[in-house]
Amino acid sequence: MQCYAEMIKNSGLKATFQRMTILSVIDKFGHISIDEIYEEVKKTHPTLSLATVYKNILNMVSHNVLTEVPIAGKKSKYEIKKADHIHLVCTNCNSVTDIDVEIPVNSAFEKLAGEESFKISSTQVNIYGVCPNCSKA
Amino acid sequence: MQCYAEMIKNSGLKATFQRMTILSVIDKFGHISIDEIYEEVKKTHPTLSLATVYKNILNMVSHNVLTEVPIAGKKSKYEIKKADHIHLVCTNCNSVTDIDVEIPVNSAFEKLAGEESFKISSTQVNIYGVCPNCSKA
DNA sequence: ATCCTTGCAAATGATTTGCAAGAGT
DNA sequence: ACTCTTGCAAATCATTTGCAAGGAT
């Protein structure tokens, strides 16, 4: 995840300072909610407004720079777009971890969807439970 | 899905008229958002308040009568709780359909989660795309 | 009789919008 | 230069809360 400016320009948006700052925060945290992004971004750029964070997240999601990760009972988190993968969601500490393998089930999904004549565009898999860290305590 | 009163009482809640009405609407529609529930419920019971719908959805989710289905870019929908299964989410008409098979991947999930020492409590799979109806048009 | 639940209205929180000034290409 | 983007404040929308009255067990 080297060049944020390129990612943004390639999507058709202008590479503003605000967007690059937001992207770098998301990249650093992996999965993060809008208000968390704002809190983080404020530390280095106190004038960057919450409205700007909102506008940009929406914008970058619809331009395929970011992906929304909706989570039951919580606010959505956002991540930099990459191939579909599995999320481990800790219901205790609210952390989200990627499992970086191909979703092992895409063929099964396609078969199922095919039976229903459903045209797949993307898949989203959340596994809820307790992460190793929280299990200890 | 015969006896709403039983479902509610078994969960430890009182079987009020409002809860049974809400449950029957969810049952009828399968997957439905809070404001849609309210609109529907108002038709037969105009005095049932939106606050009551909110309170009861939250309550029945935490008492395991309902399950929240979070959807990227949309408001969550709610369904009557049953075994984990796959949702086909149409990004065109916003409909949600169940695929009523065991999630074909639970063993794969467990293996993956096991490698990470992650204790699974539930899984949530959304497949986004275009449903047969919308494909025609 | 007791405790839980409702409905209302108000409070809070989250998100969106309009617009003039400023930044990117 | 031109167009897109920002920041602010206000507007809007979504959700939660407190409390007195009513309902379920």
Short mmCIF file of C-alpha atoms (C1' of nucleotides) in Angstrom, two decimals:
data_model
loop_
_atom_site.label_atom_id
_atom_site.label_comp_id
_atom_site.label_asym_id
_atom_site.label_seq_id
_atom_site.Cartn_x
_atom_site.Cartn_y
_atom_site.Cartn_z
CA MET A 1 0.00 0.00 0.00
CA GLN A 2 2.62 2.50 -1.14
CA CYS A 3 1.12 5.30 -3.10
CA TYR A 4 -2.15 6.68 -1.85
CA ALA A 5 -2.09 9.44 -4.43
CA GLU A 6 -2.09 6.91 -7.25
CA MET A 7 -4.90 4.88 -5.76
CA ILE A 8 -7.03 7.97 -5.49
CA LYS A 9 -6.26 9.35 -8.91
CA ASN A 10 -6.81 6.00 -10.56
CA SER A 11 -10.30 5.98 -9.14
CA GLY A 12 -11.02 9.31 -10.80
CA LEU A 13 -10.85 11.48 -7.69
CA LYS A 14 -8.42 14.28 -6.95
CA ALA A 15 -5.55 13.43 -4.66
CA THR A 16 -6.20 15.91 -1.91
CA PHE A 17 -4.26 16.11 1.26
CA GLN A 18 -7.37 15.18 3.23
CA ARG A 19 -7.99 12.03 1.24
CA MET A 20 -4.43 10.86 1.57
CA THR A 21 -4.48 11.46 5.29
CA ILE A 22 -7.70 9.50 5.65
CA LEU A 23 -6.40 6.66 3.51
CA SER A 24 -3.22 6.40 5.50
CA VAL A 25 -5.18 6.17 8.73
CA ILE A 26 -7.37 3.41 7.34
CA ASP A 27 -4.32 1.62 6.05
CA LYS A 28 -2.61 1.87 9.40
CA PHE A 29 -5.57 0.56 11.39
CA GLY A 30 -6.82 -1.94 8.85
CA HIS A 31 -10.50 -1.68 9.80
CA ILE A 32 -11.85 1.47 11.35
CA SER A 33 -15.12 3.34 11.78
CA ILE A 34 -15.83 6.88 10.63
CA ASP A 35 -15.66 8.52 14.02
CA GLU A 36 -12.47 6.64 14.84
CA ILE A 37 -10.95 7.89 11.60
CA TYR A 38 -11.94 11.41 12.54
CA GLU A 39 -10.43 11.13 16.02
CA GLU A 40 -7.23 9.79 14.59
CA VAL A 41 -6.94 12.28 11.77
CA LYS A 42 -7.57 15.21 14.11
CA LYS A 43 -4.40 14.40 16.01
CA THR A 44 -2.22 15.46 13.11
CA HIS A 45 -4.67 17.73 11.25
CA PRO A 46 -7.04 19.39 13.68
CA THR A 47 -8.75 21.41 10.97
CA LEU A 48 -9.88 18.42 8.92
CA SER A 49 -13.62 18.39 9.47
CA LEU A 50 -15.91 15.49 10.26
CA ALA A 51 -18.08 16.38 7.27
CA THR A 52 -15.05 15.93 5.06
CA VAL A 53 -14.41 12.52 6.52
CA TYR A 54 -18.00 11.52 5.81
CA LYS A 55 -17.96 12.86 2.28
CA ASN A 56 -14.71 11.17 1.46
CA ILE A 57 -15.55 7.80 2.88
CA LEU A 58 -18.77 7.69 0.87
CA ASN A 59 -16.92 8.90 -2.18
CA MET A 60 -14.08 6.46 -1.93
CA VAL A 61 -16.45 3.58 -1.29
CA SER A 62 -18.41 4.35 -4.43
CA HIS A 63 -15.17 4.78 -6.37
CA ASN A 64 -13.94 1.39 -5.19
CA VAL A 65 -11.02 2.63 -3.19
CA LEU A 66 -12.58 1.48 0.07
CA THR A 67 -14.91 -1.30 1.17
CA GLU A 68 -17.51 -1.02 3.87
CA VAL A 69 -17.56 -3.80 6.44
CA PRO A 70 -20.98 -3.81 8.06
CA ILE A 71 -21.05 -5.41 11.50
CA ALA A 72 -24.10 -6.58 13.43
CA GLY A 73 -24.89 -4.27 16.33
CA LYS A 74 -21.98 -1.94 15.60
CA LYS A 75 -21.05 0.84 13.29
CA SER A 76 -19.57 -0.14 9.95
CA LYS A 77 -15.83 -0.21 9.57
CA TYR A 78 -13.94 0.60 6.42
CA GLU A 79 -10.91 -0.99 4.83
CA ILE A 80 -8.85 -0.45 1.71
CA LYS A 81 -10.39 -2.44 -1.10
CA LYS A 82 -8.84 -5.76 -1.98
CA ALA A 83 -10.05 -9.21 -2.98
CA ASP A 84 -12.99 -10.48 -0.94
CA HIS A 85 -11.86 -12.23 2.19
CA ILE A 86 -13.11 -13.35 5.58
CA HIS A 87 -13.40 -11.13 8.64
CA LEU A 88 -13.02 -12.38 12.16
CA VAL A 89 -15.02 -10.01 14.32
CA CYS A 90 -14.38 -10.09 18.05
CA THR A 91 -17.62 -9.43 19.93
CA ASN A 92 -15.61 -8.63 23.00
CA CYS A 93 -13.02 -6.06 21.94
CA ASN A 94 -14.65 -5.12 18.65
CA SER A 95 -11.52 -5.85 16.66
CA VAL A 96 -11.65 -7.09 13.08
CA THR A 97 -9.00 -9.36 11.61
CA ASP A 98 -8.64 -10.52 8.04
CA ILE A 99 -8.12 -14.12 7.10
CA ASP A 100 -5.94 -13.72 4.10
CA VAL A 101 -6.92 -16.67 2.03
CA GLU A 102 -9.22 -16.87 -0.89
CA ILE A 103 -12.69 -17.33 0.43
CA PRO A 104 -12.59 -21.12 0.36
CA VAL A 105 -16.14 -21.27 -0.69
CA ASN A 106 -16.46 -19.15 -3.75
CA SER A 107 -17.18 -22.10 -5.95
CA ALA A 108 -19.83 -23.27 -3.54
CA PHE A 109 -21.30 -19.79 -3.52
CA GLU A 110 -21.33 -19.63 -7.26
CA LYS A 111 -23.04 -22.94 -7.51
CA LEU A 112 -25.71 -21.92 -5.04
CA ALA A 113 -26.21 -18.55 -6.62
CA GLY A 114 -26.29 -20.18 -10.03
CA GLU A 115 -29.15 -22.40 -8.98
CA GLU A 116 -31.04 -19.27 -8.12
CA SER A 117 -29.93 -17.37 -11.26
CA PHE A 118 -28.41 -14.77 -9.01
CA LYS A 119 -25.57 -12.71 -10.51
CA ILE A 120 -22.88 -12.34 -7.88
CA SER A 121 -20.90 -9.14 -7.64
CA SER A 122 -19.22 -9.59 -4.27
CA THR A 123 -19.30 -11.62 -1.10
CA GLN A 124 -19.01 -10.58 2.48
CA VAL A 125 -18.23 -13.06 5.23
CA ASN A 126 -18.08 -12.20 8.91
CA ILE A 127 -17.25 -14.73 11.56
CA TYR A 128 -18.25 -13.49 15.00
CA GLY A 129 -16.66 -14.78 18.15
CA VAL A 130 -13.90 -14.13 20.64
CA CYS A 131 -10.38 -13.37 19.55
CA PRO A 132 -7.29 -15.02 21.07
CA ASN A 133 -6.42 -11.96 23.10
CA CYS A 134 -9.82 -11.74 24.71
CA SER A 135 -9.98 -15.48 25.29
CA LYS A 136 -7.04 -15.24 27.64
CA ALA A 137 -8.66 -12.70 29.92
CA MET B 1 -43.42 -20.26 12.81
CA GLN B 2 -46.78 -20.80 14.50
CA CYS B 3 -46.81 -19.42 17.95
CA TYR B 4 -45.24 -16.02 18.41
CA ALA B 5 -46.35 -15.89 22.01
CA GLU B 6 -44.35 -18.99 22.85
CA MET B 7 -41.25 -17.75 21.09
CA ILE B 8 -41.40 -14.54 23.04
CA LYS B 9 -42.10 -16.09 26.41
CA ASN B 10 -39.42 -18.70 25.94
CA SER B 11 -36.93 -15.91 25.51
CA GLY B 12 -37.90 -14.45 28.88
CA LEU B 13 -39.93 -11.52 27.58
CA LYS B 14 -43.61 -10.85 28.08
CA ALA B 15 -45.86 -11.69 25.18
CA THR B 16 -47.34 -8.30 24.53
CA PHE B 17 -49.62 -7.47 21.70
CA GLN B 18 -47.04 -5.13 20.22
CA ARG B 19 -44.33 -7.77 20.17
CA MET B 20 -46.53 -10.31 18.52
CA THR B 21 -47.57 -7.82 15.89
CA ILE B 22 -43.96 -6.93 15.16
CA LEU B 23 -42.94 -10.57 15.01
CA SER B 24 -45.72 -11.41 12.61
CA VAL B 25 -44.68 -8.61 10.28
CA ILE B 26 -41.07 -9.77 10.30
CA ASP B 27 -42.21 -13.32 9.69
CA LYS B 28 -44.39 -12.23 6.80
CA PHE B 29 -41.68 -10.19 5.09
CA GLY B 30 -38.73 -12.41 5.95
CA HIS B 31 -36.17 -9.60 6.11
CA ILE B 32 -37.22 -6.09 6.93
CA SER B 33 -35.78 -2.86 8.32
CA ILE B 34 -37.01 -1.00 11.38
CA ASP B 35 -38.77 1.78 9.57
CA GLU B 36 -40.38 -0.68 7.19
CA ILE B 37 -41.66 -2.64 10.17
CA TYR B 38 -43.08 0.54 11.61
CA GLU B 39 -44.82 1.49 8.38
CA GLU B 40 -46.31 -1.96 8.09
CA VAL B 41 -47.40 -2.25 11.68
CA LYS B 42 -49.04 1.16 11.60
CA LYS B 43 -51.47 -0.04 8.99
CA THR B 44 -53.23 -2.31 11.43
CA HIS B 45 -52.21 -0.63 14.69
CA PRO B 46 -51.78 3.11 14.22
CA THR B 47 -51.05 3.73 17.88
CA LEU B 48 -48.03 1.45 18.05
CA SER B 49 -45.14 3.88 18.39
CA LEU B 50 -41.83 3.93 16.58
CA ALA B 51 -40.01 3.99 19.90
CA THR B 52 -41.72 0.75 20.79
CA VAL B 53 -40.55 -0.82 17.55
CA TYR B 54 -36.98 0.25 18.30
CA LYS B 55 -37.09 -0.98 21.87
CA ASN B 56 -38.52 -4.31 20.90
CA ILE B 57 -36.20 -5.02 18.03
CA LEU B 58 -33.19 -4.38 20.23
CA ASN B 59 -34.74 -6.44 22.97
CA MET B 60 -35.64 -9.37 20.80
CA VAL B 61 -32.22 -9.37 19.17
CA SER B 62 -30.50 -9.56 22.51
CA HIS B 63 -32.93 -12.26 23.63
CA ASN B 64 -32.18 -14.31 20.53
CA VAL B 65 -35.62 -14.12 19.02
CA LEU B 66 -34.37 -12.05 16.09
CA THR B 67 -31.15 -11.76 14.12
CA GLU B 68 -29.79 -8.56 12.66
CA VAL B 69 -28.67 -8.73 9.04
CA PRO B 70 -26.26 -5.84 8.44
CA ILE B 71 -26.00 -4.82 4.81
CA ALA B 72 -23.30 -2.66 3.23
CA GLY B 73 -24.59 0.79 2.37
CA LYS B 74 -28.07 0.10 3.68
CA LYS B 75 -29.93 -0.10 6.92
CA SER B 76 -29.87 -3.41 8.73
CA LYS B 77 -32.72 -5.81 8.22
CA TYR B 78 -34.06 -8.21 10.82
CA GLU B 79 -35.24 -11.78 10.55
CA ILE B 80 -36.55 -14.40 12.91
CA LYS B 81 -33.63 -16.29 14.35
CA LYS B 82 -32.75 -19.64 12.86
CA ALA B 83 -29.62 -21.57 11.95
CA ASP B 84 -26.95 -19.50 10.21
CA HIS B 85 -27.49 -19.38 6.49
CA ILE B 86 -26.55 -17.40 3.41
CA HIS B 87 -28.23 -14.20 2.27
CA LEU B 88 -28.52 -13.16 -1.34
CA VAL B 89 -28.72 -9.39 -1.29
CA CYS B 90 -29.93 -7.68 -4.45
CA THR B 91 -28.13 -4.38 -4.90
CA ASN B 92 -30.80 -3.29 -7.32
CA CYS B 93 -34.11 -3.86 -5.55
CA ASN B 94 -32.70 -4.24 -2.05
CA SER B 95 -34.37 -7.61 -1.50
CA VAL B 96 -32.82 -10.30 0.67
CA THR B 97 -33.33 -13.99 0.02
CA ASP B 98 -32.23 -16.91 2.11
CA ILE B 99 -30.37 -19.86 0.73
CA ASP B 100 -31.71 -22.59 2.91
CA VAL B 101 -28.81 -24.95 3.08
CA GLU B 102 -26.28 -25.44 5.77
CA ILE B 103 -23.54 -22.94 5.19
CA PRO B 104 -21.42 -25.25 3.07
CA VAL B 105 -18.31 -23.90 4.54
CA ASN B 106 -18.62 -24.23 8.25
CA SER B 107 -15.89 -26.79 8.46
CA ALA B 108 -13.63 -24.56 6.41
CA PHE B 109 -14.47 -21.65 8.67
CA GLU B 110 -13.77 -23.68 11.75
CA LYS B 111 -10.46 -24.80 10.41
CA LEU B 112 -9.45 -21.26 9.56
CA ALA B 113 -10.65 -19.88 12.82
CA GLY B 114 -8.95 -22.73 14.65
CA GLU B 115 -5.63 -21.79 13.16
CA GLU B 116 -6.12 -18.36 14.63
CA SER B 117 -7.43 -19.67 17.98
CA PHE B 118 -10.59 -17.74 17.36
CA LYS B 119 -13.71 -19.01 19.16
CA ILE B 120 -16.61 -18.82 16.72
CA SER B 121 -20.06 -17.93 17.94
CA SER B 122 -21.82 -17.27 14.66
CA THR B 123 -21.25 -16.62 11.01
CA GLN B 124 -22.83 -14.16 8.66
CA VAL B 125 -22.57 -14.50 4.90
CA ASN B 126 -23.94 -11.98 2.40
CA ILE B 127 -23.69 -12.48 -1.31
CA TYR B 128 -24.29 -9.21 -3.15
CA GLY B 129 -25.45 -9.10 -6.71
CA VAL B 130 -28.52 -8.87 -8.90
CA CYS B 131 -31.54 -11.08 -8.32
CA PRO B 132 -33.34 -12.96 -11.10
CA ASN B 133 -36.20 -10.49 -11.17
CA CYS B 134 -33.96 -7.49 -11.62
CA SER B 135 -31.81 -9.29 -14.18
CA LYS B 136 -34.76 -9.51 -16.53
CA ALA B 137 -35.36 -5.79 -16.59
"C1'" DA C 1 -49.60 -6.98 43.44
"C1'" DT C 2 -45.62 -6.66 40.98
"C1'" DC C 3 -42.71 -5.77 37.48
"C1'" DC C 4 -42.35 -5.06 32.60
"C1'" DT C 5 -43.85 -2.50 28.75
"C1'" DT C 6 -45.95 1.26 26.25
"C1'" DG C 7 -46.46 5.89 24.12
"C1'" DC C 8 -45.32 10.36 24.08
"C1'" DA C 9 -42.26 14.12 23.67
"C1'" DA C 10 -37.85 15.62 24.34
"C1'" DA C 11 -32.95 14.72 24.03
"C1'" DT C 12 -29.24 12.97 21.85
"C1'" DG C 13 -26.46 11.21 18.18
"C1'" DA C 14 -25.38 10.42 13.33
"C1'" DT C 15 -25.30 11.90 8.74
"C1'" DT C 16 -26.20 15.18 5.00
"C1'" DT C 17 -26.48 19.57 2.84
"C1'" DG C 18 -25.65 24.46 0.96
"C1'" DC C 19 -22.48 27.60 0.03
"C1'" DA C 20 -18.41 30.61 -0.23
"C1'" DA C 21 -13.45 30.12 -0.12
"C1'" DG C 22 -9.46 27.32 -1.41
"C1'" DA C 23 -6.79 23.54 -3.68
"C1'" DG C 24 -5.74 20.22 -7.52
"C1'" DT C 25 -4.94 19.42 -12.36
"C1'" DA D 1 -8.88 28.75 -15.76
"C1'" DC D 2 -11.72 25.29 -14.53
"C1'" DT D 3 -13.70 22.08 -11.69
"C1'" DC D 4 -13.67 19.50 -7.60
"C1'" DT D 5 -13.12 19.72 -2.71
"C1'" DT D 6 -13.10 21.72 1.86
"C1'" DG D 7 -14.91 23.57 6.26
"C1'" DC D 8 -18.40 25.51 8.60
"C1'" DA D 9 -22.98 25.81 10.40
"C1'" DA D 10 -27.48 24.50 9.81
"C1'" DA D 11 -30.70 21.02 8.54
"C1'" DT D 12 -32.18 16.57 8.52
"C1'" DC D 13 -32.63 11.92 9.81
"C1'" DA D 14 -32.01 8.05 13.17
"C1'" DT D 15 -32.00 6.35 17.67
"C1'" DT D 16 -32.45 6.63 22.67
"C1'" DT D 17 -34.31 8.18 26.95
"C1'" DG D 18 -37.39 9.55 31.04
"C1'" DC D 19 -41.53 9.09 32.90
"C1'" DA D 20 -46.43 8.41 33.97
"C1'" DA D 21 -50.13 5.27 32.64
"C1'" DG D 22 -51.48 0.64 31.23
"C1'" DG D 23 -50.85 -4.43 30.56
"C1'" DA D 24 -49.00 -9.23 31.47
"C1'" DT D 25 -48.18 -12.86 34.69
#
